[in-house]
């Protein structure tokens, strides 16, 4: 019996962050457990992401989101599932690719975008099906809400009981790249708290506010 094949189309690195590739990676690990062969189709990436993925999956590279280039990859691998985690993926291209594979799946964060997808995974809090108003495939299925978060199983939160008045250790991170300087803004607000805090900040050396 032929193994099913999934191709992930995602990007990462400066100005994009690591999140798209990382959450696709953890979904691919789950599919691998189901005996589904996974490939990653990348256009933008950094060395860390490249090495991280290649430890478990084969990487394919493209120069652009070009229909003929992607079609060639899909047909060569006999792709069953084409999974996209990319905000810039064109809707016109999505429609064309839908005819090349059994299922096209989107990991999405913006419900107002137009789709013909067969499945949408949206891990944002309080997301509802009614938020998706531009879905052109009436048979599209949805996996919505925080219980579908695609995170490293090792980082699953452990329940702890603590009193708010005893908070003294704070860990701050906004992913691989923080282009909006959110860490810097949070620290500014914490300075107004009249209490000694032990703050650990995780940032990328290439973030432009790192020295500050």
PDB file of C-alpha atoms in Angstrom:
ATOM      1  CA  UNK A   1       0.000   0.000   0.000  1.00  0.00           C
ATOM      2  CA  UNK A   2       1.359   3.411  -1.028  1.00  0.00           C
ATOM      3  CA  UNK A   3       2.248   5.800   1.764  1.00  0.00           C
ATOM      4  CA  UNK A   4       0.378   9.091   1.737  1.00  0.00           C
ATOM      5  CA  UNK A   5       2.397  12.246   1.114  1.00  0.00           C
ATOM      6  CA  UNK A   6       2.080  15.747   2.584  1.00  0.00           C
ATOM      7  CA  UNK A   7       3.891  18.859   1.372  1.00  0.00           C
ATOM      8  CA  UNK A   8       4.201  21.849   3.708  1.00  0.00           C
ATOM      9  CA  UNK A   9       4.547  25.281   2.078  1.00  0.00           C
ATOM     10  CA  UNK A  10       5.918  27.701   4.673  1.00  0.00           C
ATOM     11  CA  UNK A  11       8.686  30.253   5.203  1.00  0.00           C
ATOM     12  CA  UNK A  12      10.666  31.669   8.107  1.00  0.00           C
ATOM     13  CA  UNK A  13      13.544  33.887   9.124  1.00  0.00           C
ATOM     14  CA  UNK A  14      14.029  37.670   9.577  1.00  0.00           C
ATOM     15  CA  UNK A  15      10.829  39.763   9.211  1.00  0.00           C
ATOM     16  CA  UNK A  16       8.788  36.535   9.147  1.00  0.00           C
ATOM     17  CA  UNK A  17       9.739  34.773  12.365  1.00  0.00           C
ATOM     18  CA  UNK A  18      10.198  31.085  13.078  1.00  0.00           C
ATOM     19  CA  UNK A  19       6.572  30.342  13.998  1.00  0.00           C
ATOM     20  CA  UNK A  20       5.186  29.317  10.609  1.00  0.00           C
ATOM     21  CA  UNK A  21       7.852  26.693  10.061  1.00  0.00           C
ATOM     22  CA  UNK A  22       7.924  25.541  13.681  1.00  0.00           C
ATOM     23  CA  UNK A  23       4.189  24.884  13.961  1.00  0.00           C
ATOM     24  CA  UNK A  24       4.230  23.154  10.574  1.00  0.00           C
ATOM     25  CA  UNK A  25       7.119  21.050  11.838  1.00  0.00           C
ATOM     26  CA  UNK A  26       5.166  19.824  14.882  1.00  0.00           C
ATOM     27  CA  UNK A  27       2.155  19.010  12.709  1.00  0.00           C
ATOM     28  CA  UNK A  28       4.462  17.095  10.368  1.00  0.00           C
ATOM     29  CA  UNK A  29       5.782  15.107  13.349  1.00  0.00           C
ATOM     30  CA  UNK A  30       2.205  14.045  14.153  1.00  0.00           C
ATOM     31  CA  UNK A  31       1.546  13.081  10.541  1.00  0.00           C
ATOM     32  CA  UNK A  32       4.769  11.098  10.520  1.00  0.00           C
ATOM     33  CA  UNK A  33       3.367   9.043  13.416  1.00  0.00           C
ATOM     34  CA  UNK A  34       0.412   8.270  11.122  1.00  0.00           C
ATOM     35  CA  UNK A  35       2.847   6.926   8.490  1.00  0.00           C
ATOM     36  CA  UNK A  36       2.438   9.993   6.244  1.00  0.00           C
ATOM     37  CA  UNK A  37       5.609  11.056   4.424  1.00  0.00           C
ATOM     38  CA  UNK A  38       6.194  14.811   4.781  1.00  0.00           C
ATOM     39  CA  UNK A  39       8.221  17.293   2.737  1.00  0.00           C
ATOM     40  CA  UNK A  40       8.889  20.996   3.328  1.00  0.00           C
ATOM     41  CA  UNK A  41       8.687  23.415   0.413  1.00  0.00           C
ATOM     42  CA  UNK A  42      10.650  26.563   1.344  1.00  0.00           C
ATOM     43  CA  UNK A  43      11.438  29.880  -0.286  1.00  0.00           C
ATOM     44  CA  UNK A  44      12.707  31.893   2.702  1.00  0.00           C
ATOM     45  CA  UNK A  45      14.498  30.389   5.700  1.00  0.00           C
ATOM     46  CA  UNK A  46      17.560  30.704   7.913  1.00  0.00           C
ATOM     47  CA  UNK A  47      20.269  28.219   8.825  1.00  0.00           C
ATOM     48  CA  UNK A  48      18.651  27.338  12.161  1.00  0.00           C
ATOM     49  CA  UNK A  49      15.317  26.455  10.539  1.00  0.00           C
ATOM     50  CA  UNK A  50      16.977  24.583   7.698  1.00  0.00           C
ATOM     51  CA  UNK A  51      18.996  22.414  10.086  1.00  0.00           C
ATOM     52  CA  UNK A  52      16.023  21.917  12.416  1.00  0.00           C
ATOM     53  CA  UNK A  53      13.731  20.612   9.669  1.00  0.00           C
ATOM     54  CA  UNK A  54      16.340  18.532   7.852  1.00  0.00           C
ATOM     55  CA  UNK A  55      16.895  16.445  10.979  1.00  0.00           C
ATOM     56  CA  UNK A  56      13.486  14.812  10.365  1.00  0.00           C
ATOM     57  CA  UNK A  57      12.221  15.777   6.912  1.00  0.00           C
ATOM     58  CA  UNK A  58      13.428  16.428   3.393  1.00  0.00           C
ATOM     59  CA  UNK A  59      13.440  20.050   2.236  1.00  0.00           C
ATOM     60  CA  UNK A  60      12.525  21.196  -1.279  1.00  0.00           C
ATOM     61  CA  UNK A  61      13.394  24.710  -2.427  1.00  0.00           C
ATOM     62  CA  UNK A  62      11.567  27.097  -4.757  1.00  0.00           C
ATOM     63  CA  UNK A  63      12.470  30.564  -6.023  1.00  0.00           C
ATOM     64  CA  UNK A  64       8.905  31.871  -6.119  1.00  0.00           C
ATOM     65  CA  UNK A  65       5.321  30.793  -5.534  1.00  0.00           C
ATOM     66  CA  UNK A  66       5.069  29.893  -9.187  1.00  0.00           C
ATOM     67  CA  UNK A  67       2.296  27.524 -10.274  1.00  0.00           C
ATOM     68  CA  UNK A  68       4.402  25.498 -12.714  1.00  0.00           C
ATOM     69  CA  UNK A  69       7.229  25.122 -10.215  1.00  0.00           C
ATOM     70  CA  UNK A  70       4.914  23.953  -7.416  1.00  0.00           C
ATOM     71  CA  UNK A  71       2.899  21.743  -9.779  1.00  0.00           C
ATOM     72  CA  UNK A  72       6.079  19.931 -10.748  1.00  0.00           C
ATOM     73  CA  UNK A  73       6.849  19.149  -7.087  1.00  0.00           C
ATOM     74  CA  UNK A  74       3.291  17.995  -6.342  1.00  0.00           C
ATOM     75  CA  UNK A  75       3.048  15.644  -9.319  1.00  0.00           C
ATOM     76  CA  UNK A  76       6.539  14.225  -8.831  1.00  0.00           C
ATOM     77  CA  UNK A  77       5.799  13.310  -5.198  1.00  0.00           C
ATOM     78  CA  UNK A  78       2.191  12.277  -5.851  1.00  0.00           C
ATOM     79  CA  UNK A  79       1.092  14.643  -3.071  1.00  0.00           C
ATOM     80  CA  UNK A  80      -2.094  13.868  -1.117  1.00  0.00           C
ATOM     81  CA  UNK A  81      -2.102  16.858   1.262  1.00  0.00           C
ATOM     82  CA  UNK A  82      -0.766  20.326   0.440  1.00  0.00           C
ATOM     83  CA  UNK A  83      -0.499  22.269   3.708  1.00  0.00           C
ATOM     84  CA  UNK A  84       0.101  26.028   3.674  1.00  0.00           C
ATOM     85  CA  UNK A  85       1.276  28.218   6.551  1.00  0.00           C
ATOM     86  CA  UNK A  86       2.085  31.400   4.672  1.00  0.00           C
ATOM     87  CA  UNK A  87       0.248  34.732   4.873  1.00  0.00           C
ATOM     88  CA  UNK A  88       1.374  35.751   1.378  1.00  0.00           C
ATOM     89  CA  UNK A  89       0.201  32.661  -0.486  1.00  0.00           C
ATOM     90  CA  UNK A  90      -1.953  33.901  -3.427  1.00  0.00           C
ATOM     91  CA  UNK A  91      -5.618  32.889  -3.590  1.00  0.00           C
ATOM     92  CA  UNK A  92      -5.377  32.367  -7.372  1.00  0.00           C
ATOM     93  CA  UNK A  93      -2.573  29.868  -6.795  1.00  0.00           C
ATOM     94  CA  UNK A  94      -4.584  28.157  -4.055  1.00  0.00           C
ATOM     95  CA  UNK A  95      -7.460  27.566  -6.505  1.00  0.00           C
ATOM     96  CA  UNK A  96      -5.145  26.021  -9.094  1.00  0.00           C
ATOM     97  CA  UNK A  97      -3.341  23.761  -6.636  1.00  0.00           C
ATOM     98  CA  UNK A  98      -6.634  22.454  -5.247  1.00  0.00           C
ATOM     99  CA  UNK A  99      -7.080  20.513  -8.504  1.00  0.00           C
ATOM    100  CA  UNK A 100      -3.654  18.862  -8.157  1.00  0.00           C
ATOM    101  CA  UNK A 101      -4.001  17.271  -4.738  1.00  0.00           C
ATOM    102  CA  UNK A 102      -6.618  15.436  -2.677  1.00  0.00           C
ATOM    103  CA  UNK A 103      -6.738  18.022   0.110  1.00  0.00           C
ATOM    104  CA  UNK A 104      -5.420  21.544   0.480  1.00  0.00           C
ATOM    105  CA  UNK A 105      -5.071  22.680   4.101  1.00  0.00           C
ATOM    106  CA  UNK A 106      -4.350  26.131   5.551  1.00  0.00           C
ATOM    107  CA  UNK A 107      -2.923  26.989   8.957  1.00  0.00           C
ATOM    108  CA  UNK A 108      -4.539  30.404   9.281  1.00  0.00           C
ATOM    109  CA  UNK A 109      -4.633  33.411  11.620  1.00  0.00           C
ATOM    110  CA  UNK A 110      -6.714  35.853   9.543  1.00  0.00           C
ATOM    111  CA  UNK A 111     -10.339  34.676   9.152  1.00  0.00           C
ATOM    112  CA  UNK A 112     -11.330  37.343   6.627  1.00  0.00           C
ATOM    113  CA  UNK A 113      -9.057  35.943   3.937  1.00  0.00           C
ATOM    114  CA  UNK A 114     -10.574  34.146   0.959  1.00  0.00           C
ATOM    115  CA  UNK A 115     -10.077  30.378   0.683  1.00  0.00           C
ATOM    116  CA  UNK A 116     -11.160  27.276  -1.239  1.00  0.00           C
ATOM    117  CA  UNK A 117      -9.395  25.040   1.286  1.00  0.00           C
ATOM    118  CA  UNK A 118     -10.663  21.643   2.410  1.00  0.00           C
ATOM    119  CA  UNK A 119      -9.504  22.212   5.989  1.00  0.00           C
ATOM    120  CA  UNK A 120      -8.523  25.287   8.021  1.00  0.00           C
ATOM    121  CA  UNK A 121      -6.594  25.097  11.281  1.00  0.00           C
ATOM    122  CA  UNK A 122      -6.819  28.274  13.363  1.00  0.00           C
ATOM    123  CA  UNK A 123      -5.366  28.055  16.865  1.00  0.00           C
ATOM    124  CA  UNK A 124      -6.345  31.564  18.001  1.00  0.00           C
ATOM    125  CA  UNK A 125      -8.375  32.027  21.166  1.00  0.00           C
ATOM    126  CA  UNK A 126     -12.161  32.330  20.787  1.00  0.00           C
ATOM    127  CA  UNK A 127     -12.109  31.718  17.026  1.00  0.00           C
ATOM    128  CA  UNK A 128     -15.478  30.623  15.622  1.00  0.00           C
ATOM    129  CA  UNK A 129     -16.570  29.234  12.282  1.00  0.00           C
ATOM    130  CA  UNK A 130     -18.778  32.292  11.737  1.00  0.00           C
ATOM    131  CA  UNK A 131     -15.616  34.442  11.676  1.00  0.00           C
ATOM    132  CA  UNK A 132     -14.725  32.865   8.324  1.00  0.00           C
ATOM    133  CA  UNK A 133     -16.899  34.786   5.874  1.00  0.00           C
ATOM    134  CA  UNK A 134     -14.970  34.248   2.611  1.00  0.00           C
ATOM    135  CA  UNK A 135     -14.757  30.466   2.357  1.00  0.00           C
ATOM    136  CA  UNK A 136     -15.767  29.371  -1.135  1.00  0.00           C
ATOM    137  CA  UNK A 137     -15.681  25.650  -0.429  1.00  0.00           C
ATOM    138  CA  UNK A 138     -18.921  24.696   1.342  1.00  0.00           C
ATOM    139  CA  UNK A 139     -17.409  21.374   2.413  1.00  0.00           C
ATOM    140  CA  UNK A 140     -14.480  23.053   4.168  1.00  0.00           C
ATOM    141  CA  UNK A 141     -13.869  21.738   7.687  1.00  0.00           C
ATOM    142  CA  UNK A 142     -12.452  23.725  10.608  1.00  0.00           C
ATOM    143  CA  UNK A 143     -10.212  23.004  13.581  1.00  0.00           C
ATOM    144  CA  UNK A 144     -10.564  26.163  15.649  1.00  0.00           C
ATOM    145  CA  UNK A 145      -9.366  27.378  19.016  1.00  0.00           C
ATOM    146  CA  UNK A 146      -6.441  27.008  21.364  1.00  0.00           C
ATOM    147  CA  UNK A 147      -6.857  23.242  21.767  1.00  0.00           C
ATOM    148  CA  UNK A 148      -5.496  22.898  18.223  1.00  0.00           C
ATOM    149  CA  UNK A 149      -2.338  24.876  19.012  1.00  0.00           C
ATOM    150  CA  UNK A 150       0.646  23.471  17.146  1.00  0.00           C
ATOM    151  CA  UNK A 151       3.373  23.661  19.769  1.00  0.00           C
ATOM    152  CA  UNK A 152       6.190  21.476  20.961  1.00  0.00           C
ATOM    153  CA  UNK A 153       4.618  18.793  23.203  1.00  0.00           C
ATOM    154  CA  UNK A 154       7.493  19.341  25.650  1.00  0.00           C
ATOM    155  CA  UNK A 155       6.266  22.887  26.239  1.00  0.00           C
ATOM    156  CA  UNK A 156       2.719  21.960  27.224  1.00  0.00           C
ATOM    157  CA  UNK A 157       1.776  23.976  30.258  1.00  0.00           C
ATOM    158  CA  UNK A 158       1.815  22.266  33.603  1.00  0.00           C
ATOM    159  CA  UNK A 159      -0.812  23.376  36.078  1.00  0.00           C
ATOM    160  CA  UNK A 160       0.661  25.210  39.030  1.00  0.00           C
ATOM    161  CA  UNK A 161      -1.011  26.914  41.930  1.00  0.00           C
ATOM    162  CA  UNK A 162       0.506  30.205  42.971  1.00  0.00           C
ATOM    163  CA  UNK A 163      -0.534  33.462  44.547  1.00  0.00           C
ATOM    164  CA  UNK A 164      -0.435  36.571  42.397  1.00  0.00           C
ATOM    165  CA  UNK A 165       1.289  38.532  45.132  1.00  0.00           C
ATOM    166  CA  UNK A 166       4.257  36.157  45.001  1.00  0.00           C
ATOM    167  CA  UNK A 167       5.102  36.541  41.299  1.00  0.00           C
ATOM    168  CA  UNK A 168       8.778  37.424  41.071  1.00  0.00           C
ATOM    169  CA  UNK A 169      10.127  35.558  38.012  1.00  0.00           C
ATOM    170  CA  UNK A 170       9.005  36.564  34.513  1.00  0.00           C
ATOM    171  CA  UNK A 171      10.038  35.042  31.191  1.00  0.00           C
ATOM    172  CA  UNK A 172       9.358  37.161  28.087  1.00  0.00           C
ATOM    173  CA  UNK A 173       9.582  36.016  24.464  1.00  0.00           C
ATOM    174  CA  UNK A 174       7.707  36.754  21.252  1.00  0.00           C
ATOM    175  CA  UNK A 175       9.185  34.046  19.045  1.00  0.00           C
ATOM    176  CA  UNK A 176      12.258  33.898  16.872  1.00  0.00           C
ATOM    177  CA  UNK A 177      12.036  37.509  15.649  1.00  0.00           C
ATOM    178  CA  UNK A 178      10.308  40.430  17.340  1.00  0.00           C
ATOM    179  CA  UNK A 179      10.081  42.998  14.539  1.00  0.00           C
ATOM    180  CA  UNK A 180       7.447  45.056  16.419  1.00  0.00           C
ATOM    181  CA  UNK A 181       9.717  45.411  19.494  1.00  0.00           C
ATOM    182  CA  UNK A 182       7.029  43.954  21.765  1.00  0.00           C
ATOM    183  CA  UNK A 183       9.588  42.726  24.327  1.00  0.00           C
ATOM    184  CA  UNK A 184      10.960  46.239  24.649  1.00  0.00           C
ATOM    185  CA  UNK A 185       7.455  47.687  25.181  1.00  0.00           C
ATOM    186  CA  UNK A 186       6.552  45.102  27.833  1.00  0.00           C
ATOM    187  CA  UNK A 187       9.731  45.855  29.786  1.00  0.00           C
ATOM    188  CA  UNK A 188       8.858  49.562  29.772  1.00  0.00           C
ATOM    189  CA  UNK A 189       5.507  48.806  31.413  1.00  0.00           C
ATOM    190  CA  UNK A 190       7.064  46.461  33.978  1.00  0.00           C
ATOM    191  CA  UNK A 191       9.305  49.288  35.183  1.00  0.00           C
ATOM    192  CA  UNK A 192       6.236  50.920  36.750  1.00  0.00           C
ATOM    193  CA  UNK A 193       5.656  47.943  39.051  1.00  0.00           C
ATOM    194  CA  UNK A 194       6.886  48.792  42.537  1.00  0.00           C
ATOM    195  CA  UNK A 195       8.444  45.417  43.133  1.00  0.00           C
ATOM    196  CA  UNK A 196      11.687  43.569  42.516  1.00  0.00           C
ATOM    197  CA  UNK A 197      11.296  41.296  39.500  1.00  0.00           C
ATOM    198  CA  UNK A 198      13.676  38.789  37.997  1.00  0.00           C
ATOM    199  CA  UNK A 199      13.086  39.189  34.245  1.00  0.00           C
ATOM    200  CA  UNK A 200      14.531  36.841  31.630  1.00  0.00           C
ATOM    201  CA  UNK A 201      14.238  38.052  28.040  1.00  0.00           C
ATOM    202  CA  UNK A 202      14.628  35.696  25.070  1.00  0.00           C
ATOM    203  CA  UNK A 203      15.402  37.561  21.844  1.00  0.00           C
ATOM    204  CA  UNK A 204      17.269  36.976  18.615  1.00  0.00           C
ATOM    205  CA  UNK A 205      20.673  38.625  18.242  1.00  0.00           C
ATOM    206  CA  UNK A 206      19.536  39.949  14.872  1.00  0.00           C
ATOM    207  CA  UNK A 207      16.558  41.831  16.328  1.00  0.00           C
ATOM    208  CA  UNK A 208      17.360  45.487  15.781  1.00  0.00           C
ATOM    209  CA  UNK A 209      16.827  46.444  19.442  1.00  0.00           C
ATOM    210  CA  UNK A 210      19.055  43.705  20.872  1.00  0.00           C
ATOM    211  CA  UNK A 211      21.802  46.102  22.067  1.00  0.00           C
ATOM    212  CA  UNK A 212      19.288  48.385  23.791  1.00  0.00           C
TER     213      UNK A 212
END
